[in-house]
Amino acid sequence: QQQVKQSPQSLIVQKGGISIINCAYENTAFDYFPWYQQFPGKGPALLIAIRPDVSEKKEGRFTISFNKSAKQFSLHIMDSQPGDSATYFCAASKGGSRLTFGEGTQLTVNP
Amino acid sequence: GAVVSQHPSWVICKSGTSVKIECRSLDFQATTMFWYRQFPKQSLMLMATSNEGSKATYEQGVEKDKFLINHASLTLSTLTVTSAHPEDSSFYICSAKWPKGISYNEQFFGPGTRLTVL
């Protein structure tokens, strides 16, 4: 019930394309869903986050889509750039407690 | 945004020695900090939750006596790997949580510490 399933494991996109990463969860008590970006040898950086009372949140080229009934949420990266190449992690938590992370997606954006 | 630092960024030590890693929240007070471990190409694994002024809460399977955590102030938590062995070699990352009332549950991560045990 605490798991967060993330897919795909790896993703290759052409520059200018849309990158889409999906996550699914089981625990309906989760109430906070962040996405983190991690470059090799660095700590994760908070990219964007959403609460379940909204279905979509956009910040620049990054958008989270949230489907409460399906218990799924996704990250969309518009106009993907080579600098976006990194590992992306979705996560979830409830009541301000510990984060449960997905397995990660290694994104490669080709020039 | 909030800044979390870690020191050292990398450390090499001999088997059997102890290593201390510091995690500091530079521009906010964090009552709660977390320690994670990450193996290559894998996700973050929570090791323990550190609350200022109280004992850390360890995840199942994490040895309390091997991974000593001290959260002595609102801006500093330390992780000491005691009697380190090669299998302890990993990337250790801390995070600090915004205090209540500022933002909901946001955690900010440090840059990580690469530990190599020879």
mmCIF file of N, CA, C and O in Angstrom, chain B residues 2-57:
data_model
loop_
_atom_site.group_PDB
_atom_site.id
_atom_site.type_symbol
_atom_site.label_atom_id
_atom_site.label_comp_id
_atom_site.label_asym_id
_atom_site.label_seq_id
_atom_site.Cartn_x
_atom_site.Cartn_y
_atom_site.Cartn_z
ATOM 1 N N ALA B 2 15.005 26.905 -0.299
ATOM 2 C CA ALA B 2 15.782 26.457 0.843
ATOM 3 C C ALA B 2 17.055 25.752 0.407
ATOM 4 O O ALA B 2 17.073 25.058 -0.609
ATOM 5 N N VAL B 3 18.109 25.934 1.187
ATOM 6 C CA VAL B 3 19.399 25.337 0.855
ATOM 7 C C VAL B 3 19.810 24.375 1.955
ATOM 8 O O VAL B 3 19.791 24.709 3.141
ATOM 9 N N VAL B 4 20.181 23.183 1.526
ATOM 10 C CA VAL B 4 20.672 22.160 2.444
ATOM 11 C C VAL B 4 22.066 21.763 1.984
ATOM 12 O O VAL B 4 22.276 21.483 0.808
ATOM 13 N N SER B 5 22.999 21.765 2.904
ATOM 14 C CA SER B 5 24.374 21.397 2.551
ATOM 15 C C SER B 5 24.756 20.095 3.237
ATOM 16 O O SER B 5 24.170 19.714 4.264
ATOM 17 N N GLN B 6 25.716 19.431 2.660
ATOM 18 C CA GLN B 6 26.276 18.211 3.244
ATOM 19 C C GLN B 6 27.789 18.300 3.213
ATOM 20 O O GLN B 6 28.381 18.844 2.279
ATOM 21 N N HIS B 7 28.397 17.728 4.242
ATOM 22 C CA HIS B 7 29.848 17.712 4.291
ATOM 23 C C HIS B 7 30.317 16.423 4.939
ATOM 24 O O HIS B 7 29.771 16.016 5.969
ATOM 25 N N PRO B 8 31.253 15.700 4.340
ATOM 26 C CA PRO B 8 31.939 16.060 3.095
ATOM 27 C C PRO B 8 31.119 15.653 1.876
ATOM 28 O O PRO B 8 30.116 14.958 2.002
ATOM 29 N N SER B 9 31.538 16.049 0.704
ATOM 30 C CA SER B 9 30.855 15.648 -0.518
ATOM 31 C C SER B 9 31.286 14.252 -0.944
ATOM 32 O O SER B 9 30.547 13.545 -1.616
ATOM 33 N N TRP B 10 32.510 13.889 -0.560
ATOM 34 C CA TRP B 10 32.951 12.527 -0.805
ATOM 35 C C TRP B 10 33.990 12.159 0.239
ATOM 36 O O TRP B 10 34.709 13.019 0.752
ATOM 37 N N VAL B 11 34.061 10.888 0.561
ATOM 38 C CA VAL B 11 35.016 10.414 1.546
ATOM 39 C C VAL B 11 35.412 8.982 1.225
ATOM 40 O O VAL B 11 34.578 8.169 0.834
ATOM 41 N N ILE B 12 36.706 8.730 1.356
ATOM 42 C CA ILE B 12 37.248 7.378 1.201
ATOM 43 C C ILE B 12 37.843 6.981 2.537
ATOM 44 O O ILE B 12 38.613 7.752 3.122
ATOM 45 N N CYS B 13 37.492 5.817 3.031
ATOM 46 C CA CYS B 13 38.028 5.399 4.323
ATOM 47 C C CYS B 13 38.375 3.911 4.284
ATOM 48 O O CYS B 13 37.949 3.182 3.378
ATOM 49 N N LYS B 14 39.135 3.508 5.258
ATOM 50 C CA LYS B 14 39.521 2.102 5.361
ATOM 51 C C LYS B 14 38.457 1.329 6.129
ATOM 52 O O LYS B 14 37.769 1.877 6.997
ATOM 53 N N SER B 15 38.357 0.070 5.805
ATOM 54 C CA SER B 15 37.391 -0.793 6.478
ATOM 55 C C SER B 15 37.660 -0.804 7.979
ATOM 56 O O SER B 15 38.815 -0.864 8.408
ATOM 57 N N GLY B 16 36.595 -0.673 8.760
ATOM 58 C CA GLY B 16 36.728 -0.687 10.208
ATOM 59 C C GLY B 16 36.728 0.677 10.852
ATOM 60 O O GLY B 16 36.568 0.799 12.075
ATOM 61 N N THR B 17 36.894 1.712 10.061
ATOM 62 C CA THR B 17 36.889 3.069 10.610
ATOM 63 C C THR B 17 35.477 3.632 10.610
ATOM 64 O O THR B 17 34.562 3.078 9.992
ATOM 65 N N SER B 18 35.292 4.759 11.318
ATOM 66 C CA SER B 18 33.985 5.420 11.381
ATOM 67 C C SER B 18 34.034 6.720 10.588
ATOM 68 O O SER B 18 35.065 7.384 10.537
ATOM 69 N N VAL B 19 32.928 7.049 9.986
ATOM 70 C CA VAL B 19 32.830 8.241 9.161
ATOM 71 C C VAL B 19 31.611 9.045 9.580
ATOM 72 O O VAL B 19 30.524 8.492 9.740
ATOM 73 N N LYS B 20 31.792 10.355 9.748
ATOM 74 C CA LYS B 20 30.677 11.228 10.117
ATOM 75 C C LYS B 20 30.317 12.125 8.948
ATOM 76 O O LYS B 20 31.180 12.755 8.332
ATOM 77 N N ILE B 21 29.033 12.195 8.645
ATOM 78 C CA ILE B 21 28.517 13.053 7.572
ATOM 79 C C ILE B 21 27.588 14.087 8.193
ATOM 80 O O ILE B 21 26.712 13.740 8.986
ATOM 81 N N GLU B 22 27.796 15.353 7.829
ATOM 82 C CA GLU B 22 26.982 16.435 8.376
ATOM 83 C C GLU B 22 25.953 16.911 7.362
ATOM 84 O O GLU B 22 26.227 16.989 6.164
ATOM 85 N N CYS B 23 24.798 17.247 7.854
ATOM 86 C CA CYS B 23 23.723 17.806 7.035
ATOM 87 C C CYS B 23 23.231 19.081 7.699
ATOM 88 O O CYS B 23 22.842 19.057 8.870
ATOM 89 N N ARG B 24 23.277 20.186 6.961
ATOM 90 C CA ARG B 24 22.874 21.472 7.530
ATOM 91 C C ARG B 24 21.806 22.140 6.667
ATOM 92 O O ARG B 24 21.931 22.172 5.442
ATOM 93 N N SER B 25 20.788 22.679 7.319
ATOM 94 C CA SER B 25 19.840 23.550 6.635
ATOM 95 C C SER B 25 20.364 24.969 6.827
ATOM 96 O O SER B 25 20.518 25.441 7.948
ATOM 97 N N LEU B 26 20.679 25.631 5.711
ATOM 98 C CA LEU B 26 21.431 26.893 5.798
ATOM 99 C C LEU B 26 20.545 28.113 6.042
ATOM 100 O O LEU B 26 21.001 29.093 6.630
ATOM 101 N N ASP B 27 19.318 28.092 5.572
ATOM 102 C CA ASP B 27 18.512 29.301 5.681
ATOM 103 C C ASP B 27 17.139 29.061 6.296
ATOM 104 O O ASP B 27 16.243 29.893 6.168
ATOM 105 N N PHE B 28 16.982 27.929 6.962
ATOM 106 C CA PHE B 28 15.741 27.699 7.686
ATOM 107 C C PHE B 28 15.997 26.677 8.790
ATOM 108 O O PHE B 28 16.989 25.962 8.774
ATOM 109 N N GLN B 29 15.104 26.657 9.746
ATOM 110 C CA GLN B 29 15.232 25.713 10.843
ATOM 111 C C GLN B 29 14.380 24.475 10.548
ATOM 112 O O GLN B 29 13.196 24.585 10.248
ATOM 113 N N ALA B 30 15.021 23.341 10.611
ATOM 114 C CA ALA B 30 14.345 22.091 10.258
ATOM 115 C C ALA B 30 14.186 21.216 11.493
ATOM 116 O O ALA B 30 15.169 20.716 12.026
ATOM 117 N N THR B 31 12.971 21.047 11.943
ATOM 118 C CA THR B 31 12.752 20.167 13.086
ATOM 119 C C THR B 31 12.876 18.704 12.670
ATOM 120 O O THR B 31 13.139 17.851 13.510
ATOM 121 N N THR B 32 12.696 18.447 11.380
ATOM 122 C CA THR B 32 12.778 17.068 10.889
ATOM 123 C C THR B 32 13.733 16.993 9.709
ATOM 124 O O THR B 32 13.623 17.778 8.774
ATOM 125 N N MET B 33 14.656 16.057 9.792
ATOM 126 C CA MET B 33 15.559 15.765 8.676
ATOM 127 C C MET B 33 15.491 14.269 8.393
ATOM 128 O O MET B 33 15.154 13.480 9.276
ATOM 129 N N PHE B 34 15.800 13.915 7.167
ATOM 130 C CA PHE B 34 15.756 12.519 6.752
ATOM 131 C C PHE B 34 17.108 12.120 6.174
ATOM 132 O O PHE B 34 17.796 12.923 5.546
ATOM 133 N N TRP B 35 17.447 10.874 6.366
ATOM 134 C CA TRP B 35 18.669 10.325 5.770
ATOM 135 C C TRP B 35 18.302 9.198 4.811
ATOM 136 O O TRP B 35 17.538 8.291 5.157
ATOM 137 N N TYR B 36 18.855 9.293 3.587
ATOM 138 C CA TYR B 36 18.594 8.315 2.547
ATOM 139 C C TYR B 36 19.911 7.690 2.092
ATOM 140 O O TYR B 36 20.985 8.280 2.214
ATOM 141 N N ARG B 37 19.763 6.536 1.502
ATOM 142 C CA ARG B 37 20.881 5.855 0.884
ATOM 143 C C ARG B 37 20.474 5.544 -0.549
ATOM 144 O O ARG B 37 19.309 5.182 -0.813
ATOM 145 N N GLN B 38 21.399 5.703 -1.477
ATOM 146 C CA GLN B 38 21.072 5.462 -2.880
ATOM 147 C C GLN B 38 22.197 4.684 -3.541
ATOM 148 O O GLN B 38 23.354 5.144 -3.561
ATOM 149 N N PHE B 39 21.872 3.539 -4.101
ATOM 150 C CA PHE B 39 22.821 2.751 -4.880
ATOM 151 C C PHE B 39 22.707 3.166 -6.336
ATOM 152 O O PHE B 39 21.678 3.722 -6.759
ATOM 153 N N PRO B 40 23.767 2.900 -7.129
ATOM 154 C CA PRO B 40 23.760 3.330 -8.536
ATOM 155 C C PRO B 40 22.522 2.876 -9.282
ATOM 156 O O PRO B 40 22.108 1.717 -9.188
ATOM 157 N N LYS B 41 21.936 3.806 -10.003
ATOM 158 C CA LYS B 41 20.772 3.562 -10.846
ATOM 159 C C LYS B 41 19.568 3.027 -10.064
ATOM 160 O O LYS B 41 18.725 2.326 -10.632
ATOM 161 N N GLN B 42 19.504 3.343 -8.796
ATOM 162 C CA GLN B 42 18.364 2.929 -7.991
ATOM 163 C C GLN B 42 17.715 4.141 -7.338
ATOM 164 O O GLN B 42 18.241 5.254 -7.387
ATOM 165 N N SER B 43 16.574 3.902 -6.746
ATOM 166 C CA SER B 43 15.841 4.971 -6.102
ATOM 167 C C SER B 43 16.433 5.276 -4.721
ATOM 168 O O SER B 43 17.368 4.609 -4.271
ATOM 169 N N LEU B 44 15.872 6.281 -4.072
ATOM 170 C CA LEU B 44 16.323 6.622 -2.736
ATOM 171 C C LEU B 44 15.664 5.683 -1.722
ATOM 172 O O LEU B 44 14.456 5.437 -1.794
ATOM 173 N N MET B 45 16.457 5.225 -0.782
ATOM 174 C CA MET B 45 15.935 4.361 0.264
ATOM 175 C C MET B 45 16.037 5.092 1.595
ATOM 176 O O MET B 45 17.139 5.457 2.026
ATOM 177 N N LEU B 46 14.918 5.326 2.223
ATOM 178 C CA LEU B 46 14.915 6.031 3.498
ATOM 179 C C LEU B 46 15.564 5.162 4.567
ATOM 180 O O LEU B 46 15.192 3.996 4.743
ATOM 181 N N MET B 47 16.542 5.735 5.262
ATOM 182 C CA MET B 47 17.206 5.009 6.334
ATOM 183 C C MET B 47 16.588 5.368 7.687
ATOM 184 O O MET B 47 16.332 4.506 8.516
ATOM 185 N N ALA B 48 16.379 6.666 7.901
ATOM 186 C CA ALA B 48 15.896 7.092 9.213
ATOM 187 C C ALA B 48 15.342 8.506 9.134
ATOM 188 O O ALA B 48 15.692 9.285 8.249
ATOM 189 N N THR B 49 14.468 8.785 10.091
ATOM 190 C CA THR B 49 13.903 10.124 10.261
ATOM 191 C C THR B 49 14.497 10.707 11.527
ATOM 192 O O THR B 49 14.471 10.070 12.596
ATOM 193 N N SER B 50 15.020 11.904 11.408
ATOM 194 C CA SER B 50 15.720 12.540 12.515
ATOM 195 C C SER B 50 14.930 13.754 12.999
ATOM 196 O O SER B 50 14.670 14.669 12.221
ATOM 197 N N ASN B 51 14.533 13.733 14.257
ATOM 198 C CA ASN B 51 13.795 14.850 14.838
ATOM 199 C C ASN B 51 14.659 15.550 15.875
ATOM 200 O O ASN B 51 15.273 14.893 16.740
ATOM 201 N N GLU B 52 14.719 16.856 15.795
ATOM 202 C CA GLU B 52 15.553 17.632 16.697
ATOM 203 C C GLU B 52 15.191 17.379 18.144
ATOM 204 O O GLU B 52 14.025 17.439 18.519
ATOM 205 N N GLY B 53 16.203 17.035 18.922
ATOM 206 C CA GLY B 53 16.005 16.843 20.349
ATOM 207 C C GLY B 53 15.465 15.491 20.757
ATOM 208 O O GLY B 53 15.217 15.262 21.949
ATOM 209 N N SER B 54 15.281 14.588 19.800
ATOM 210 C CA SER B 54 14.788 13.262 20.172
ATOM 211 C C SER B 54 15.518 12.188 19.371
ATOM 212 O O SER B 54 16.268 12.497 18.447
ATOM 213 N N LYS B 55 15.271 10.951 19.740
ATOM 214 C CA LYS B 55 15.956 9.854 19.051
ATOM 215 C C LYS B 55 15.432 9.703 17.635
ATOM 216 O O LYS B 55 14.248 9.923 17.363
ATOM 217 N N ALA B 56 16.310 9.268 16.756
ATOM 218 C CA ALA B 56 15.909 9.042 15.373
ATOM 219 C C ALA B 56 15.028 7.803 15.254
ATOM 220 O O ALA B 56 15.127 6.877 16.061
ATOM 221 N N THR B 57 14.185 7.809 14.255
ATOM 222 C CA THR B 57 13.349 6.654 13.950
ATOM 223 C C THR B 57 13.929 5.956 12.738
ATOM 224 O O THR B 57 14.016 6.548 11.664
#
